[in-house]
Tab-separated table of C-alpha atoms in Angstrom:
chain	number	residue	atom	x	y	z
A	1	UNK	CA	7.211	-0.617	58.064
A	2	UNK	CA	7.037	3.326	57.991
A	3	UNK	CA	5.289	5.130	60.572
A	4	UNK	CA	2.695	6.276	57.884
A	5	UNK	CA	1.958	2.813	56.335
A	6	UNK	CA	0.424	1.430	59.858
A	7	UNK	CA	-1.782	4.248	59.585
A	8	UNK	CA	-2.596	3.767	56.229
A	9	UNK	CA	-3.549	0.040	56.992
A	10	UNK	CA	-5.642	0.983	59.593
A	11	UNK	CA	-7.380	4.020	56.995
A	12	UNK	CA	-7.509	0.955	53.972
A	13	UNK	CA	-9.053	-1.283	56.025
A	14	UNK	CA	-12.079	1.254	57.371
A	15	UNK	CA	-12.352	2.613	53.597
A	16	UNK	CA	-13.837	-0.920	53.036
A	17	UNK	CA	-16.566	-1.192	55.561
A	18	UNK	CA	-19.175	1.048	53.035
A	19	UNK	CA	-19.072	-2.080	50.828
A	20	UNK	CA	-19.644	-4.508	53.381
A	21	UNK	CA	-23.466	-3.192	53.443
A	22	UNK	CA	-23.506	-2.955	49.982
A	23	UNK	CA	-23.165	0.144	49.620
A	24	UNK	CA	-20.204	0.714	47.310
A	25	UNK	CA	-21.679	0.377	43.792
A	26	UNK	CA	-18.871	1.348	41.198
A	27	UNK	CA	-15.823	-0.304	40.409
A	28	UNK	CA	-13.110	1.394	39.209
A	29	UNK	CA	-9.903	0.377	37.129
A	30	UNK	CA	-6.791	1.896	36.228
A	31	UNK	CA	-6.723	1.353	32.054
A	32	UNK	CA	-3.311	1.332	30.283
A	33	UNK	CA	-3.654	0.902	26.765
A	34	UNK	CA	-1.284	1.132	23.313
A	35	UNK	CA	-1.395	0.497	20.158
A	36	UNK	CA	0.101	-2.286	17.405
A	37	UNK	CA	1.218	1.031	15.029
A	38	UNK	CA	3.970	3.474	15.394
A	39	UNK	CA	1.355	5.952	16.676
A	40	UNK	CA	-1.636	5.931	19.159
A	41	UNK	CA	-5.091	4.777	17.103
A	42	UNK	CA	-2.687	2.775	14.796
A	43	UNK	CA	-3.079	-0.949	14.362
A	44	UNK	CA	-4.954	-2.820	17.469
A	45	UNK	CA	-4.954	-1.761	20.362
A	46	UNK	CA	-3.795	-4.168	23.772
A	47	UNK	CA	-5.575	-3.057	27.221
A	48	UNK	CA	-4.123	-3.752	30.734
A	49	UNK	CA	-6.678	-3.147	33.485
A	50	UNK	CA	-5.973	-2.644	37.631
A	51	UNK	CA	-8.273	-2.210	39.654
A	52	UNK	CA	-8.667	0.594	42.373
A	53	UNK	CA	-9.504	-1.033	45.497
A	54	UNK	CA	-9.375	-0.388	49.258
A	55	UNK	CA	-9.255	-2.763	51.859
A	56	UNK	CA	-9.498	-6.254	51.045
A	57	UNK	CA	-10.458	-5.691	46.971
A	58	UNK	CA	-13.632	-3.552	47.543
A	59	UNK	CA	-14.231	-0.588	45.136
A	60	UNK	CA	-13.283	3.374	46.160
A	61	UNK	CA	-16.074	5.969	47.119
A	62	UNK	CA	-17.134	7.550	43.729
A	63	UNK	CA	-19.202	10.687	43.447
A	64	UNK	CA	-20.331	12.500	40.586
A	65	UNK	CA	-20.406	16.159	41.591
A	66	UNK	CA	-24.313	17.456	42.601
A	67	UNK	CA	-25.645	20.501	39.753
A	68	UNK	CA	-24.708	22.316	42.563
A	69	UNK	CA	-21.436	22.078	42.808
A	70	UNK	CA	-20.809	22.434	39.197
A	71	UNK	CA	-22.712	25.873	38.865
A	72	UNK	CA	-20.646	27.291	41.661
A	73	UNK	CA	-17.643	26.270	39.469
A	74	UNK	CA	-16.526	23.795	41.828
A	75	UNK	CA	-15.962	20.870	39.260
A	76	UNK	CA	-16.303	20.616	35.438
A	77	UNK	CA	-19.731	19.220	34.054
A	78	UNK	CA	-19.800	15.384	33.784
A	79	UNK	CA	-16.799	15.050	36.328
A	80	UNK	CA	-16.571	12.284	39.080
A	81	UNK	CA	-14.561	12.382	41.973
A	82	UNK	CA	-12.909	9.275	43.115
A	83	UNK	CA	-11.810	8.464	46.493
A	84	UNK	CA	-10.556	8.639	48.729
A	85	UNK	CA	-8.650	5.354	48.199
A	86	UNK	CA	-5.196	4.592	50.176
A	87	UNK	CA	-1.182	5.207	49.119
A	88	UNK	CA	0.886	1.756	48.749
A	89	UNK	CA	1.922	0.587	52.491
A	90	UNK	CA	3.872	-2.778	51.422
A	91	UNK	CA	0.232	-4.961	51.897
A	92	UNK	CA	-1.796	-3.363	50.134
A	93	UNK	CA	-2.812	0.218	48.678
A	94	UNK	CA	-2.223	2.395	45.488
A	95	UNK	CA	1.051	3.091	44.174
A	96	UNK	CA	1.052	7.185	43.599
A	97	UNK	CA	3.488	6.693	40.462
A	98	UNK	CA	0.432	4.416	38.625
A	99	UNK	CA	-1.647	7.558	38.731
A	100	UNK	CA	0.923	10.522	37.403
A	101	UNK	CA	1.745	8.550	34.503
A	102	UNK	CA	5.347	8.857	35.217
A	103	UNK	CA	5.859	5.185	34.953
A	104	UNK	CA	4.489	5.253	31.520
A	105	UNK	CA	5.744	4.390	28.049
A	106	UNK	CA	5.774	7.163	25.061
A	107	UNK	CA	2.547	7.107	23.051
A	108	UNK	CA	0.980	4.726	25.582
A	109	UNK	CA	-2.675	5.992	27.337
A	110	UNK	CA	-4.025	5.806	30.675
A	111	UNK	CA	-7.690	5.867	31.474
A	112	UNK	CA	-10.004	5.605	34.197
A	113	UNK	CA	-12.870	2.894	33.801
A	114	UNK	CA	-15.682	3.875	35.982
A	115	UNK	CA	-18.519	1.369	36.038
A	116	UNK	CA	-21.400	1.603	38.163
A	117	UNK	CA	-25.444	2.699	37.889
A	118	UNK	CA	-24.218	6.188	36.901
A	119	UNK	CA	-22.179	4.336	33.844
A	120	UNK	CA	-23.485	1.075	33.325
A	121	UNK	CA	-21.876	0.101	30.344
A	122	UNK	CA	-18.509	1.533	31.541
A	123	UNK	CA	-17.311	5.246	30.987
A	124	UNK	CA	-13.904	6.061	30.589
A	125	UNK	CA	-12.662	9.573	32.341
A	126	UNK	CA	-9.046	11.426	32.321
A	127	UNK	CA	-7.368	12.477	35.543
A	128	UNK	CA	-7.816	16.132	35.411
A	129	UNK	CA	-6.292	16.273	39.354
A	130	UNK	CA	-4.846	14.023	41.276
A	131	UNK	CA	-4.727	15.193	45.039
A	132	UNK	CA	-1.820	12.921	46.873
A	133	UNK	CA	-1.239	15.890	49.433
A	134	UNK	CA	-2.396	13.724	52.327
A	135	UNK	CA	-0.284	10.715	53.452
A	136	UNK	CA	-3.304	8.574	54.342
A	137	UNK	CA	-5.411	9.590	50.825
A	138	UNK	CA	-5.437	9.693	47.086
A	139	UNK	CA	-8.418	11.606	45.595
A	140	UNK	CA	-8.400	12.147	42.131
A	141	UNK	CA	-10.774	14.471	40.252
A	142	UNK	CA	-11.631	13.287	36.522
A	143	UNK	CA	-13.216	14.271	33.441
A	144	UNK	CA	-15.449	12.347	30.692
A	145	UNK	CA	-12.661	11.134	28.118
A	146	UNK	CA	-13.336	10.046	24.753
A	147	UNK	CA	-13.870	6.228	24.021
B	1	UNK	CA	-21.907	3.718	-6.863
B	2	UNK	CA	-19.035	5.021	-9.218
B	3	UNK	CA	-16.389	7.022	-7.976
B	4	UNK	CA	-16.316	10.060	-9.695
B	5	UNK	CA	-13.002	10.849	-8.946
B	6	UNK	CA	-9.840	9.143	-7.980
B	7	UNK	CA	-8.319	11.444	-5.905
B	8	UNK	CA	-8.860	14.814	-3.694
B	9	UNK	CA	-5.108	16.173	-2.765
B	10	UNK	CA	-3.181	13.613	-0.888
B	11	UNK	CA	-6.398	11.616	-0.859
B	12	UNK	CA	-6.371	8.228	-2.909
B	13	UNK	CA	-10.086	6.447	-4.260
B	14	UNK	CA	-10.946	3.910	-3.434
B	15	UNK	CA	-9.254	3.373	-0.287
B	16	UNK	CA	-8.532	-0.341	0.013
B	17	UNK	CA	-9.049	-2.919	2.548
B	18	UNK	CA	-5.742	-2.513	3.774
B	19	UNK	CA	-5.874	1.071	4.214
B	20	UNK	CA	-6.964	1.566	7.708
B	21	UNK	CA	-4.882	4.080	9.589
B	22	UNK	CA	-4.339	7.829	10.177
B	23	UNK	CA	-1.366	7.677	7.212
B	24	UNK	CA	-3.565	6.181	4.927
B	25	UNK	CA	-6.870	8.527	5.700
B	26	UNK	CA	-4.572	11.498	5.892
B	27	UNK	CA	-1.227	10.856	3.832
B	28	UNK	CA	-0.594	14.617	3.118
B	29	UNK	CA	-0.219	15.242	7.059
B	30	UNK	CA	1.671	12.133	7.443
B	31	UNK	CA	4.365	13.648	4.704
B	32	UNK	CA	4.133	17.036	6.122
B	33	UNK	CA	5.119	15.022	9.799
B	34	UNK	CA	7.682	12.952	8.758
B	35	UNK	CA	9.096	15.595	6.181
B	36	UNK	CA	9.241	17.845	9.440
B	37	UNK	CA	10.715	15.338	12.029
B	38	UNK	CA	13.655	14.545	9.717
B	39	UNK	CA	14.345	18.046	8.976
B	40	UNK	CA	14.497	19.027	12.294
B	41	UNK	CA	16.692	16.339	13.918
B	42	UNK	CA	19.166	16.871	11.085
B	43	UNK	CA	19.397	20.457	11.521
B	44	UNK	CA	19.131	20.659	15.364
B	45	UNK	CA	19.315	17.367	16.651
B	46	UNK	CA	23.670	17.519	17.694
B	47	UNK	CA	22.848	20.656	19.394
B	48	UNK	CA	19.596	19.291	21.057
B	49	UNK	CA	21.402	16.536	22.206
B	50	UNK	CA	24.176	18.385	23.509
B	51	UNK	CA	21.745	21.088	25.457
B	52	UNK	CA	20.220	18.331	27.348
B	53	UNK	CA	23.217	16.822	28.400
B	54	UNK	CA	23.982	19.703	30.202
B	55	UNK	CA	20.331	20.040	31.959
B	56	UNK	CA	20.409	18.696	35.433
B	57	UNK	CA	19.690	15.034	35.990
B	58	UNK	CA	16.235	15.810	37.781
B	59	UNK	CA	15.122	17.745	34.287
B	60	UNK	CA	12.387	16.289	32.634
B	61	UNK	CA	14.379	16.787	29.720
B	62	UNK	CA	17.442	15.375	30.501
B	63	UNK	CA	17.163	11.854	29.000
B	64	UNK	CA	15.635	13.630	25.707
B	65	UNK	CA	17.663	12.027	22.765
B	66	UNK	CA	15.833	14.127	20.134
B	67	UNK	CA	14.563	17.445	19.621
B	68	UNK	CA	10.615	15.860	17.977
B	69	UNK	CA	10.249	13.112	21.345
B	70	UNK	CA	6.843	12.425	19.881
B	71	UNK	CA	4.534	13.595	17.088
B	72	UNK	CA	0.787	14.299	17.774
B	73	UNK	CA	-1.779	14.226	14.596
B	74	UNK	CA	-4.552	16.157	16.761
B	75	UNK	CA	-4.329	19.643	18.039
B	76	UNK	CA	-2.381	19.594	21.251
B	77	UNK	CA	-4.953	20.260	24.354
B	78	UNK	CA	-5.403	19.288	27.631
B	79	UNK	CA	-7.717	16.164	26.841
B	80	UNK	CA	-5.193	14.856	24.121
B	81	UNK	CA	-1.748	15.664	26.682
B	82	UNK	CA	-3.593	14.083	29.471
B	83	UNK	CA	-4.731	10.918	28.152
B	84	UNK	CA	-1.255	9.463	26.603
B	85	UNK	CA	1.806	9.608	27.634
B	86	UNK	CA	3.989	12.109	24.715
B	87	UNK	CA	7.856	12.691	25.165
B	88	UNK	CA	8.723	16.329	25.142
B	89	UNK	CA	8.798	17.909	22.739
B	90	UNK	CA	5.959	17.701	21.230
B	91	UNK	CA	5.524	17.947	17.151
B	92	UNK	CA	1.521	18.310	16.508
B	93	UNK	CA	0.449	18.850	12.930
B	94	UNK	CA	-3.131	18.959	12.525
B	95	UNK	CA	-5.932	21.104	9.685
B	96	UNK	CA	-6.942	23.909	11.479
B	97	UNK	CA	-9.949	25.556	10.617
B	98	UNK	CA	-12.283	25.656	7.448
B	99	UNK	CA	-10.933	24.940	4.292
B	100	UNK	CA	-11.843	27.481	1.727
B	101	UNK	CA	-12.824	26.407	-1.707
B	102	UNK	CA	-12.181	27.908	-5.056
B	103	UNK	CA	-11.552	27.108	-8.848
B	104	UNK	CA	-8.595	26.945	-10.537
B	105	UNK	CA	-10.946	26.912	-13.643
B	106	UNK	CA	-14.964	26.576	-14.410
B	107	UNK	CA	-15.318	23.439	-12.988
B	108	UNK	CA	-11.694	22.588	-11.154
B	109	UNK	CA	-12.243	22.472	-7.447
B	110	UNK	CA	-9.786	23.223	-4.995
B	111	UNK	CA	-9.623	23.990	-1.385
B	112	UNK	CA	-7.057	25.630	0.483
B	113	UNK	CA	-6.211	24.516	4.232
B	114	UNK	CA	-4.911	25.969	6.605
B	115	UNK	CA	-2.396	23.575	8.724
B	116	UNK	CA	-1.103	24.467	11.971
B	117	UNK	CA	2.770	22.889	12.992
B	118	UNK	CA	3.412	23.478	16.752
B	119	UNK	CA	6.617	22.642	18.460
B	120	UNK	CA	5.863	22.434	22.107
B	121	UNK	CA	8.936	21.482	24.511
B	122	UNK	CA	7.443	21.812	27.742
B	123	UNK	CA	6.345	23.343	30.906
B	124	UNK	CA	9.495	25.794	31.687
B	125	UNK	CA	10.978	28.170	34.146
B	126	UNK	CA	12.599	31.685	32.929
B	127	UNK	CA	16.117	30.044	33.593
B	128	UNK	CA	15.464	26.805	31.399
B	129	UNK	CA	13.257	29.274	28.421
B	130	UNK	CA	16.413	31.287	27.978
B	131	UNK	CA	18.103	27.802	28.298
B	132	UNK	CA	16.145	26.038	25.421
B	133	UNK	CA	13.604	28.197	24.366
B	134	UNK	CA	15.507	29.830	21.481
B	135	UNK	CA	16.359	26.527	20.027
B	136	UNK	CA	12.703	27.250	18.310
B	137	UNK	CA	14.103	30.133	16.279
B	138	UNK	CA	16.475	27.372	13.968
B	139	UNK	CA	13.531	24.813	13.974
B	140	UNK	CA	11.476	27.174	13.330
B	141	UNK	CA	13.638	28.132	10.686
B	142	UNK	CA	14.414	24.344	9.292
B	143	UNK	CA	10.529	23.457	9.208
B	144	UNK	CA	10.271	27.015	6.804
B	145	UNK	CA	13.099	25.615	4.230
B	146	UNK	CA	11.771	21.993	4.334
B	147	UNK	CA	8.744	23.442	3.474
B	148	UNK	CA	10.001	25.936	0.573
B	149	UNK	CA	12.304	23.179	-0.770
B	150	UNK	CA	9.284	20.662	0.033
B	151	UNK	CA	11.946	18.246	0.644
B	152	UNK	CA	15.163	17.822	2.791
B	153	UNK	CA	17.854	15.262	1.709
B	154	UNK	CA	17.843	13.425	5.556
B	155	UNK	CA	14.328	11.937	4.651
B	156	UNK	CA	13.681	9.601	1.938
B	157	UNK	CA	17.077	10.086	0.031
B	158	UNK	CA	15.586	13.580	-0.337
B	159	UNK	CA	13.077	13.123	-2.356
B	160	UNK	CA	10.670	15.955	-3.352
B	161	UNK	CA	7.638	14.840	-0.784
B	162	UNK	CA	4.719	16.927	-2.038
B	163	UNK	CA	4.255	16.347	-5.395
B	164	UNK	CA	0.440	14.920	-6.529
B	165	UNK	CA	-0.347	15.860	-3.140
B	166	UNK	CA	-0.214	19.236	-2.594
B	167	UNK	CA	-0.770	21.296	-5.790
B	168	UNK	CA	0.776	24.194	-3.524
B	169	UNK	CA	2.319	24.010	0.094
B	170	UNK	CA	3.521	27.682	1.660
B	171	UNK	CA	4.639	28.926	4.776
B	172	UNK	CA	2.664	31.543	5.847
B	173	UNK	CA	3.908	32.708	9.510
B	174	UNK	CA	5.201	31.943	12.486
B	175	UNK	CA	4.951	32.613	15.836
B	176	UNK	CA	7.565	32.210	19.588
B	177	UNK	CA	9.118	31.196	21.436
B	178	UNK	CA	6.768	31.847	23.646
B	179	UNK	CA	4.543	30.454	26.252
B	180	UNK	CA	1.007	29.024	25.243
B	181	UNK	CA	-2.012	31.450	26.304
B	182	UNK	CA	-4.505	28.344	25.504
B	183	UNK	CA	-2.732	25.339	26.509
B	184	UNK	CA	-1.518	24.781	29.991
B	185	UNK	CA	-0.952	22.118	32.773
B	186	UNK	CA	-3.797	21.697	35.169
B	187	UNK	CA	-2.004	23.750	37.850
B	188	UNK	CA	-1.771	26.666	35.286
B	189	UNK	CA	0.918	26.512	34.059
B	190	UNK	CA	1.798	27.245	29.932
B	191	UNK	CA	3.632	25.415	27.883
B	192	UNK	CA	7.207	26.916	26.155
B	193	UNK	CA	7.573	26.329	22.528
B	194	UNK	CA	6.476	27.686	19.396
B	195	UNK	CA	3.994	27.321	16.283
B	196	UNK	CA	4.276	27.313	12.340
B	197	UNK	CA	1.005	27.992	10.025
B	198	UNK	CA	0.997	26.241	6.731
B	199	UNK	CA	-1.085	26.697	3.634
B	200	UNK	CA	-1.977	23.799	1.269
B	201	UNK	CA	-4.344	23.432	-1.822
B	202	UNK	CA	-5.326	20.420	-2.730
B	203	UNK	CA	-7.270	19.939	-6.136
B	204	UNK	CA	-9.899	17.664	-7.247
B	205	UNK	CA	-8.672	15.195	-10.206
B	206	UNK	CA	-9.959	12.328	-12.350
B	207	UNK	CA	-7.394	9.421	-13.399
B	208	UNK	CA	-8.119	7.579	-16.752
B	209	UNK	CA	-9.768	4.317	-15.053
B	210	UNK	CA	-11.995	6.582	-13.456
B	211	UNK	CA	-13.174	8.815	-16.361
B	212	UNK	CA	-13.309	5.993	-18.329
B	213	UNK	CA	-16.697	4.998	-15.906
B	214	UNK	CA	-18.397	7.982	-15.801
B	215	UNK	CA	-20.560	9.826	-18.563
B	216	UNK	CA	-20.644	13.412	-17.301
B	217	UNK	CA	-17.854	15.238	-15.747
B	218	UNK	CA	-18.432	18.329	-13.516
B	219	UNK	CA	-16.424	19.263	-10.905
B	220	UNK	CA	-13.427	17.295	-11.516
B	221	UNK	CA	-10.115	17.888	-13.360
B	222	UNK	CA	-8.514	15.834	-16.053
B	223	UNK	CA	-4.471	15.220	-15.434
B	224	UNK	CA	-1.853	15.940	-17.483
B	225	UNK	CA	0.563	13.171	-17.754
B	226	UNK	CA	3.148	12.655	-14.716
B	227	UNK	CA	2.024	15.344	-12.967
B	228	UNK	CA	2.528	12.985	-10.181
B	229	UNK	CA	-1.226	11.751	-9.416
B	230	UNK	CA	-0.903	8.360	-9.773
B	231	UNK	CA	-3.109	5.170	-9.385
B	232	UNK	CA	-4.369	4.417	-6.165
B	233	UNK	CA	-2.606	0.689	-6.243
B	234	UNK	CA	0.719	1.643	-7.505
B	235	UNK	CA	1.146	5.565	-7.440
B	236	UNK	CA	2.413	5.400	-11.091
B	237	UNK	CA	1.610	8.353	-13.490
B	238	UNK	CA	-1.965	8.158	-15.284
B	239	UNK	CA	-1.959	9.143	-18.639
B	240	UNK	CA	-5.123	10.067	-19.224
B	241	UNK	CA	-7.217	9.399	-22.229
B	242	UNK	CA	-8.484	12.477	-23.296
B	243	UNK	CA	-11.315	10.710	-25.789
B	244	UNK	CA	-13.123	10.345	-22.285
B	245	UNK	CA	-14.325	13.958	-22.574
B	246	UNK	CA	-15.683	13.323	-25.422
């Protein structure tokens, strides 16, 4: 095991203790979706959900940016922040390549499904940033998508 | 209700049951799109190929087999680019801005579009623009004849594409290489390619099943026989029977 994944372990497994009182109250999944046509909208479309998790399965922070920080400039309107959740270490964690899209198939979408009080019925946001600049954190910053 | 008219431009009435996708809603972009495509791998693809080849392994474009990776219907921005995954480049095709409408006579509508055809290759450095980036001159150049010959014999035998949907289809200008002001990366960065602006009318018309159903006809066109409006089932020619006007 790399040097960095026992200390990503150890950050996973604290990440998870907000939840343990309750206190984490969105989930939030990774959606990869693509269509039955040639092109995106065409034909049905198929849906592959992961969820974002730290420690043992239990949702991410989430926080939807105060008025605030919006009219400073600091994030777009309607934005949420997510994280921070923790980097693949072998047992456990987020692979980086899953977020970037790299991975990806042509003409096939990735989405963020944040569900929670703020978005009970589900709202689905694009990565607008996705800050992997720490070795022990993945924060992404996200934007209201269409449905 | 009746339709009063069977068909607006590349648009077909009734749509059917089985009608239910972007080429169906939109058929004169779809034409336009794969007209385009075929054009420009025929005229550039061998070099495209052979410019990639020569791009270092760790280029994003090195594994690029074709010089349209992926076609967009929508106008390119960063909510459309960051939502599904496109292979560079980039062919968008998409109405931009307000139609205008006009007669051809008392009582013929038409509207002319404006279309906009953007060729975006990617996010590039100086050394890879003068690299690639001039490539958009001949596809620039191949999307202006496909569109003056409104054909090009590597797509569908090369058959004339436009006719019954586009009473007229022009080029009006172009515009690159260059790098995007609008449309960038979220660190900033523009994209390299370049952009075409089309012109279309597209004219109201009545077919003879149509007129045939109706009592009073204003704002609508009769056809002339094989003008290449056809029935909505079959595309055939309509011969219209002019006692309808009566």
């Amino acid at each position: 095991m790399a040097r960095a994944d026992k200390w990503r372990r150890v950050a996973d497994k604290f990440r998870a203790l907000p939840d343990a009182f309750g206190l984490r109250e969105h989930t939030v999944q990774l959606e990869v979706s693509q269509y039955s046509g040639e092109l995106p909208g065409d034909g049905d479309k198929f849906s592959r959900y992961t969820p974002i998790t730290v420690g043992n399965g239990s949702p991410p922070k989430v926080r939807f940016p105060s008025q605030k920080e919006v009219a400073l400039g600091l994030f777009a309107s309607g934005s949420v922040v997510i994280g921070p959740f923790t980097p693949d270490f072998g047992s456990g964690g987020f692979s980086r390549p899953n977020i970037d899209g790299s991975l990806l198939d042509t003409y096939v979408g990735m989405k963020i499904l944040v569900t929670g009080p703020q978005c009970p019925n589900g709202m689905h946001y694009r990565v607008n940033n996705s800050n992997v600049d720490r070795a022990l954190r993945i924060v992404l910053t996200c934007e209201p998508a269409g449905e | 209700m009746i339709a009063s008219l069977d068909s607006f431009g590349a648009s077909r009435f009734p749509l059917t049951q089985g009608e239910t996708c972007a080429a169906n809603y939109d058929p004169g972009q779809a034409t336009i799109i794969g007209l385009l495509s075929a054009a420009i791998e025929a005229c550039c693809g061998d070099a495209w190929r052979a410019l990639t080849a020569s791009l270092n392994n760790d280029h994003f474009l090195a594994s690029s087999n074709n010089p349209v990776g992926s076609v967009l219907t929508v106008q390119p921005n960063s909510q459309n680019l960051t939502q599904v995954k496109m292979a560079w480049p980039v062919l968008a095709v998409y109405r931009e801005g307000e139609p205008t409408s006009g007669f051809y006579s008392i009582d013929y509508n038409n509207s002319t579009q404006r279309w906009s055809v953007d060729w975006i290759a990617g996010p590039f450095s100086p050394d890879t623009q003068r690299k690639i980036g001039a490539l958009w001159v001949p596809i620039s150049n191949a999307i202006r004849a496909a569109i003056v010959e409104g054909m090009h014999p590597a797509y569908q035998n090369g058959a004339y594409q436009f006719h019954g949907q586009f009473s007229e289809i022009r080029w009006i200008t172009s515009a690159g290489p260059a790098v995007t002001q609008e449309l960038t990366t979220d660190k900033g960065q523009g994209y390299y390619g370049g952009s075409v602006i089309l012109e279309t009318v597209e004219r109201m018309t009545f077919q003879s099943d149509a007129a045939a159903a109706i009592t009073d006809f204003d704002g609508g066109a009769y056809l002339t026989p094989h003008d290449g409006y056809g029935t909505p089932a079959t595309g055939a020619d309509v011969t219209v029977n002019y006692d309808n006007k009566k």
